[in-house]
PDB file of C-alpha atoms in Angstrom:
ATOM      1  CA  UNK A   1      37.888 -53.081   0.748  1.00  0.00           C
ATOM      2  CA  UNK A   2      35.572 -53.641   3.333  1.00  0.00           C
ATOM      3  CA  UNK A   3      33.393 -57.298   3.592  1.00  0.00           C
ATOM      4  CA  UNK A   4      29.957 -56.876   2.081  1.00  0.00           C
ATOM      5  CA  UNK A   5      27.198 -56.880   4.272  1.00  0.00           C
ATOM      6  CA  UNK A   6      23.395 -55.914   4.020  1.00  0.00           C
ATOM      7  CA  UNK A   7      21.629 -53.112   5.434  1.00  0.00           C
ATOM      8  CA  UNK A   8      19.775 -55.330   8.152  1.00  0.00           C
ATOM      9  CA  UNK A   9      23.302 -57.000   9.230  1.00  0.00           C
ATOM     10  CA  UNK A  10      24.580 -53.097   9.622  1.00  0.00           C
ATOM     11  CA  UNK A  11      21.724 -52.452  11.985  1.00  0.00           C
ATOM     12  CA  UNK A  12      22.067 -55.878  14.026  1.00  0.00           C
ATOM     13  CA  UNK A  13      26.226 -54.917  14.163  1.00  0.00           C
ATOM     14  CA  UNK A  14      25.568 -51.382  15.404  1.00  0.00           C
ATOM     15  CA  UNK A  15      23.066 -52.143  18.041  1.00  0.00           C
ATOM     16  CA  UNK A  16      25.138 -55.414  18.773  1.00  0.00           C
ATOM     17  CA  UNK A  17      27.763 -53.403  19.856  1.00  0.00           C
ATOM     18  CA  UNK A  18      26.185 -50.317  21.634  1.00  0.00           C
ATOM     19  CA  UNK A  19      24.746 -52.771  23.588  1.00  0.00           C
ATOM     20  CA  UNK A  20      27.833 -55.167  24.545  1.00  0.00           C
ATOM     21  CA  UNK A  21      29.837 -52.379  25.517  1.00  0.00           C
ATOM     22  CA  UNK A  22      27.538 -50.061  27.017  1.00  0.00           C
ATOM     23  CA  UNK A  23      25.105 -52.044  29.494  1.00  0.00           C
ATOM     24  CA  UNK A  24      22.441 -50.310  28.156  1.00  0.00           C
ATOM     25  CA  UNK A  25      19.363 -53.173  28.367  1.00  0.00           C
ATOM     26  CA  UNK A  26      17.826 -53.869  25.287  1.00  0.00           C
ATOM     27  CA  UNK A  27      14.554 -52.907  25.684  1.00  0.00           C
ATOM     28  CA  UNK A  28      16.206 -49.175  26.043  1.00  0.00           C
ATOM     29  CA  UNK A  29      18.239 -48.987  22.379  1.00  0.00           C
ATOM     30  CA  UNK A  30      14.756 -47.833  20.388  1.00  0.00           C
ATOM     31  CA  UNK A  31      15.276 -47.852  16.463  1.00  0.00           C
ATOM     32  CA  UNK A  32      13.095 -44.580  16.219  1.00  0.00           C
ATOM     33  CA  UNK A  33      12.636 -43.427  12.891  1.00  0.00           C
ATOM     34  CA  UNK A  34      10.669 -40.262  12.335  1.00  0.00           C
ATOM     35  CA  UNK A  35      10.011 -40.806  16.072  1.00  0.00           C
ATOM     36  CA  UNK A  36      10.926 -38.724  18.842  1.00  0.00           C
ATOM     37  CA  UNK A  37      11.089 -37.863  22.498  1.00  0.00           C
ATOM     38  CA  UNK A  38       9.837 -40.463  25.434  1.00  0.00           C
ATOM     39  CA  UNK A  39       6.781 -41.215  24.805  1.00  0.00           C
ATOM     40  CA  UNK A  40       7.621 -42.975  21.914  1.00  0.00           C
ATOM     41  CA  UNK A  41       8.254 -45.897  23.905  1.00  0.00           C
ATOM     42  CA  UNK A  42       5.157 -47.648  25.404  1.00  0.00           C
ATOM     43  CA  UNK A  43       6.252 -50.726  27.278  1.00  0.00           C
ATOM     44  CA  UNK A  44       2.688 -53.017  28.009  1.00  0.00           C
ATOM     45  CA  UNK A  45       2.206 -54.311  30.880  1.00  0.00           C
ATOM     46  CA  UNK A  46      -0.791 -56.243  32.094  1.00  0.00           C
ATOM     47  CA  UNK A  47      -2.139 -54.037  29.048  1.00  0.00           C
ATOM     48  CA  UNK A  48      -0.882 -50.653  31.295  1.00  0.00           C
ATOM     49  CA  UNK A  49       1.591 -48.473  29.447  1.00  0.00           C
ATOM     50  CA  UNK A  50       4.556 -47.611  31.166  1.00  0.00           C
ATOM     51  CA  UNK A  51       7.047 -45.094  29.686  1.00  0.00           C
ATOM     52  CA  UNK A  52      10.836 -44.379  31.023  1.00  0.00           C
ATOM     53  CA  UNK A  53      11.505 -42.434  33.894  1.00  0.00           C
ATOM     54  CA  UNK A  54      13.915 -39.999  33.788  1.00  0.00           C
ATOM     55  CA  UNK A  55      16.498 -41.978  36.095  1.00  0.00           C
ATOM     56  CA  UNK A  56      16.467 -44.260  32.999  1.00  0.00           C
ATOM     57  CA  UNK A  57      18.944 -44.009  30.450  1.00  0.00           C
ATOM     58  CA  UNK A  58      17.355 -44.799  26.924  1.00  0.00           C
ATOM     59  CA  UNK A  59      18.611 -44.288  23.057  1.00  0.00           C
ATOM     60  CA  UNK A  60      16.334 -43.662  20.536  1.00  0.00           C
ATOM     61  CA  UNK A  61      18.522 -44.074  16.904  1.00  0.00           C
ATOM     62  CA  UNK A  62      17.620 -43.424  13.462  1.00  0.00           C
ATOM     63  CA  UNK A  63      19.653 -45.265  10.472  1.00  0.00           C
ATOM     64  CA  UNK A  64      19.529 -42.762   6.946  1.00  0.00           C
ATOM     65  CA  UNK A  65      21.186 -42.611   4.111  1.00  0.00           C
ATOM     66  CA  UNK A  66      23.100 -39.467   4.114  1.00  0.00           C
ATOM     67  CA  UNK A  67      25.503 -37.181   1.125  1.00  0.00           C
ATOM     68  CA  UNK A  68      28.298 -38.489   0.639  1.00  0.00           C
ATOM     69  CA  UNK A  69      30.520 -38.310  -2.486  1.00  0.00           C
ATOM     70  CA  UNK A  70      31.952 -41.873  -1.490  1.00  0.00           C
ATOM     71  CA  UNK A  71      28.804 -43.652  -2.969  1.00  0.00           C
ATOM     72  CA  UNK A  72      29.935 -45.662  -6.031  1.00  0.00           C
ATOM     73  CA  UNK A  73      28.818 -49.084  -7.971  1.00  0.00           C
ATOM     74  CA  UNK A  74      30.943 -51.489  -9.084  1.00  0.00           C
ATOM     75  CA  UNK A  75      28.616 -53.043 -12.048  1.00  0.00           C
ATOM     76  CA  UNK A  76      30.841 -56.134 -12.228  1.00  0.00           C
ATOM     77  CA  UNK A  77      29.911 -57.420  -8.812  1.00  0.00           C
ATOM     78  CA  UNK A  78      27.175 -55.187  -8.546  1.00  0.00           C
ATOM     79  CA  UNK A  79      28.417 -53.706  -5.010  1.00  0.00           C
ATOM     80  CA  UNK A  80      27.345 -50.525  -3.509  1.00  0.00           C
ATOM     81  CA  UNK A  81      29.438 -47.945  -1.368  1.00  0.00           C
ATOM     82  CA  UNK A  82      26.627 -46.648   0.367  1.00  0.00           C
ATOM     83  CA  UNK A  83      27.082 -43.658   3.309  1.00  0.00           C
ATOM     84  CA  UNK A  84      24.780 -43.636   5.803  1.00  0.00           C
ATOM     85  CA  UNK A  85      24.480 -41.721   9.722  1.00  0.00           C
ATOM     86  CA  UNK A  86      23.723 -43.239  12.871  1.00  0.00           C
ATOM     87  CA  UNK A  87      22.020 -40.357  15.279  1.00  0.00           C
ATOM     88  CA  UNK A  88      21.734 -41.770  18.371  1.00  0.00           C
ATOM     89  CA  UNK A  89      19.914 -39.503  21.044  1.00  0.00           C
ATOM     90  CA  UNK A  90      20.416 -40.170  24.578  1.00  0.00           C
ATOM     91  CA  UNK A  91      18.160 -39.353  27.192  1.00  0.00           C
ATOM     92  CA  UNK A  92      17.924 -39.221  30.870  1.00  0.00           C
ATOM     93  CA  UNK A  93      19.502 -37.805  33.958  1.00  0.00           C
ATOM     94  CA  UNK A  94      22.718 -39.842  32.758  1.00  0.00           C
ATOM     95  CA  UNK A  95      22.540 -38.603  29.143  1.00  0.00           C
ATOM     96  CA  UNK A  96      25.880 -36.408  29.417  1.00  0.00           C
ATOM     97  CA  UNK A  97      27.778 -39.469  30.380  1.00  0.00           C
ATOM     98  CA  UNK A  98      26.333 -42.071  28.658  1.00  0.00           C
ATOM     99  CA  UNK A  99      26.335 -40.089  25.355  1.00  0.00           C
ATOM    100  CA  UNK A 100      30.364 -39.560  25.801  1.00  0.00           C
ATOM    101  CA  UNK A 101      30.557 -42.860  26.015  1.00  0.00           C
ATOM    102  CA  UNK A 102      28.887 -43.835  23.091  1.00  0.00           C
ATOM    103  CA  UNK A 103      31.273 -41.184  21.322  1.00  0.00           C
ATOM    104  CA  UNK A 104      34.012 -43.225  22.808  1.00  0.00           C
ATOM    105  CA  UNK A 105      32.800 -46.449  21.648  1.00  0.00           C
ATOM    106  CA  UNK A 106      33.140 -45.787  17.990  1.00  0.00           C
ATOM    107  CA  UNK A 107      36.504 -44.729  17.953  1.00  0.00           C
ATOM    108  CA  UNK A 108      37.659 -47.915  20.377  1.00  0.00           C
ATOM    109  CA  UNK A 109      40.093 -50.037  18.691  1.00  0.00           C
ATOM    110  CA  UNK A 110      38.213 -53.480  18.941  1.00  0.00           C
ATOM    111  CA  UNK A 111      34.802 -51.732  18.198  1.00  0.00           C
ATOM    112  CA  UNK A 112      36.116 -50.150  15.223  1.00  0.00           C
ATOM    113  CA  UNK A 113      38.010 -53.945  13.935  1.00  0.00           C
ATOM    114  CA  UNK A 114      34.200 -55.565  14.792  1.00  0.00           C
ATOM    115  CA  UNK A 115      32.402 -52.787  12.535  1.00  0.00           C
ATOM    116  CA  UNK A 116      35.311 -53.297   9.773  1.00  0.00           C
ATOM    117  CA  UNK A 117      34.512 -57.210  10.137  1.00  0.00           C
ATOM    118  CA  UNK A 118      31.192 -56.802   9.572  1.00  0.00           C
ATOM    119  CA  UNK A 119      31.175 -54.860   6.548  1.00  0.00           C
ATOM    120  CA  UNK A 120      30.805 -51.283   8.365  1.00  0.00           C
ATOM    121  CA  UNK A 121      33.865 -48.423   8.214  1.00  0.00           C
ATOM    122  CA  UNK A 122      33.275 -46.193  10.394  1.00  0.00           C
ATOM    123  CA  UNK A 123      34.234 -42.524   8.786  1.00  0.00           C
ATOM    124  CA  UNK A 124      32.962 -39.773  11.558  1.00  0.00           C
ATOM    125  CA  UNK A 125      31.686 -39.649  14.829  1.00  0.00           C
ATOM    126  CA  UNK A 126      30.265 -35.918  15.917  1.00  0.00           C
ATOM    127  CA  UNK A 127      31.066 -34.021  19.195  1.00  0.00           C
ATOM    128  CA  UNK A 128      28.120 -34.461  21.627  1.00  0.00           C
ATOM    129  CA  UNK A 129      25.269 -32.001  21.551  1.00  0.00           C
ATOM    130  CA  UNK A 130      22.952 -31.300  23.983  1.00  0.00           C
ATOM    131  CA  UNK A 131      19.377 -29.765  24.921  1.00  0.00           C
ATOM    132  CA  UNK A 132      16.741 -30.156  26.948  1.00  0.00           C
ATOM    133  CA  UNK A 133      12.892 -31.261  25.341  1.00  0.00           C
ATOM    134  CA  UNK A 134       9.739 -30.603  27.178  1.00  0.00           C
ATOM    135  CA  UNK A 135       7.319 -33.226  26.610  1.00  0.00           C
ATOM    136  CA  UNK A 136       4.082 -33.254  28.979  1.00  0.00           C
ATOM    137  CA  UNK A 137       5.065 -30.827  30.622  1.00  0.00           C
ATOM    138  CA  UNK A 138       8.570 -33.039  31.947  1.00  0.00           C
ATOM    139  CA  UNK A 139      11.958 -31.675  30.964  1.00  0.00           C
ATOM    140  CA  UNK A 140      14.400 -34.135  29.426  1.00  0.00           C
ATOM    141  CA  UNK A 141      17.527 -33.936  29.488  1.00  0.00           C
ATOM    142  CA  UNK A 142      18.719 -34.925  25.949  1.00  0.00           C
ATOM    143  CA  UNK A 143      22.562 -35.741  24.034  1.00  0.00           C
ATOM    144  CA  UNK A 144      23.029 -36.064  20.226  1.00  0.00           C
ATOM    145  CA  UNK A 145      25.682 -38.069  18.815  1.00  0.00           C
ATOM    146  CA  UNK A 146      26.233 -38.901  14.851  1.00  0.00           C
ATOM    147  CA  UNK A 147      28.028 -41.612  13.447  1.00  0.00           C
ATOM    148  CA  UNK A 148      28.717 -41.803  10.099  1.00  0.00           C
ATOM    149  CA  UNK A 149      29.720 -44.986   8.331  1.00  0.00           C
ATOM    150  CA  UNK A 150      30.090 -46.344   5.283  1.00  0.00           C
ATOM    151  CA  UNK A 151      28.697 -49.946   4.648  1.00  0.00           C
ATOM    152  CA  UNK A 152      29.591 -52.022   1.296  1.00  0.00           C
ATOM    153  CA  UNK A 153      25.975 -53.750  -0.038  1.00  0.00           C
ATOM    154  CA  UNK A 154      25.460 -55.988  -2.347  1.00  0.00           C
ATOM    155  CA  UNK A 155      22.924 -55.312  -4.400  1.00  0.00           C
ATOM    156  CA  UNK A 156      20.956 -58.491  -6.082  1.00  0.00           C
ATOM    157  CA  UNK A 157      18.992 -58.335  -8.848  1.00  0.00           C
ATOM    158  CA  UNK A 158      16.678 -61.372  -9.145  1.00  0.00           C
ATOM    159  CA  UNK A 159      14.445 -62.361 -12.502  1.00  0.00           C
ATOM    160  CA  UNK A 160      16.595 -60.109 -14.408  1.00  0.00           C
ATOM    161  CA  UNK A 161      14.697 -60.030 -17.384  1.00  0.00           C
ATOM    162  CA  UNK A 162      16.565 -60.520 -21.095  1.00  0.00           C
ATOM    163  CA  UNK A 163      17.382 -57.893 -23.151  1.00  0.00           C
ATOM    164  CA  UNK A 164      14.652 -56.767 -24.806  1.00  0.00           C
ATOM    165  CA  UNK A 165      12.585 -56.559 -21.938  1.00  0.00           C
ATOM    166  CA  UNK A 166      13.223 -52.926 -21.756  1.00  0.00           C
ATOM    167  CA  UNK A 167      11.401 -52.255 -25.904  1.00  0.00           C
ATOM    168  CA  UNK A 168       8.337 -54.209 -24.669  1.00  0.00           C
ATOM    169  CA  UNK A 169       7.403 -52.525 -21.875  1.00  0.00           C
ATOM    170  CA  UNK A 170       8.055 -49.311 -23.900  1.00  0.00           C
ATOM    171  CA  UNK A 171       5.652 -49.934 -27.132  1.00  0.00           C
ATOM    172  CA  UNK A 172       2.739 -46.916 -27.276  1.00  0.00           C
ATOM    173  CA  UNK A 173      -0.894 -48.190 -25.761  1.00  0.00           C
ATOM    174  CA  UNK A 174      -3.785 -48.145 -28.477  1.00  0.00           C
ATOM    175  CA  UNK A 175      -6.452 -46.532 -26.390  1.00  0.00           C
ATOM    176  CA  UNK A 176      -9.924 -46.806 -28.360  1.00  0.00           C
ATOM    177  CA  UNK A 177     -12.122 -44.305 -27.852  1.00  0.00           C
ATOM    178  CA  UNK A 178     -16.063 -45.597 -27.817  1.00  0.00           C
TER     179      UNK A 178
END
């Protein structure tokens, strides 16, 4: 069994170790959910936006649940087998590269031991896809790469109420009509 971790501790592993073995600067790992595309990114500057350049190399990821028929509770210890995808997309000039490398990363031997560690198995990693997007009138080059893992949560459950908590809440409302 894998150690239990939370869902926050399986984001700071993942972008932990995109970022130690990549070189990618931090500022360019985006968590982007429901966002897309460069201009997404607004970095302020003496209160001037700046956005990437296409020389940069920048990851936008999104962390979601997914199907899986490997979710299960344990209602002793009240631990969750919960499935969820990584999508990274890369973008840039570099995307190709840096995108295969990614790909590479999460089948490496002492990235895959550091995911275990932390409570994070990882169970698929896609084939890189790519396209181009035209935003503003720019065409970026973009690669797609999903990682699916399975993380073990623990689920607390704090004030649980006493038994008959649940008939209470339940008894019919006398509404009064005037």
């Amino acid at each position: 069994m894998i150690p239990v971790t939370t869902y926050e501790a399986a984001l700071i592993a993942l972008r932990s170790t995109i970022l130690t073995y990549t070189g990618l600067k931090n500022e360019f790992l985006l968590n982007g959910d429901s966002l897309y595309g460069p201009d997404v990114w607004k970095m302020l500057t003496d209160l001037i936006g700046e956005a990437p350049e296409l020389s940069d190399t920048f990851v936008v990821f999104e962390f979601k649940e997914i199907p899986s028929e490997t979710y299960a509770v344990d209602n002793r210890d009240l631990i969750a087998l919960a499935p969820y995808g990584l999508f990274l997309k890369v973008y840039g000039d570099k995307c190709h590269t840096f995108a295969h490398k990614l790909a590479a990363l999460f089948k490496y031997p002492a990235a895959v031991e550091y995911f275990r560690n932390n409570g994070i198995k990882i169970t698929d990693t896609s084939t890189v896809g790519s396209l181009n997007e035209f935003i503003n009138n720019v065409r970026w080059p973009r690669c797609d790469v999903e990682i699916d893992v399975l993380c073990n949560f623990k689920i607390d459950f704090e004030n649980t109420p006493e038994t008959g908590f649940a008939e209470q809440i339940t008894e019919p409302v006398n509404i009064i009509k005037v």
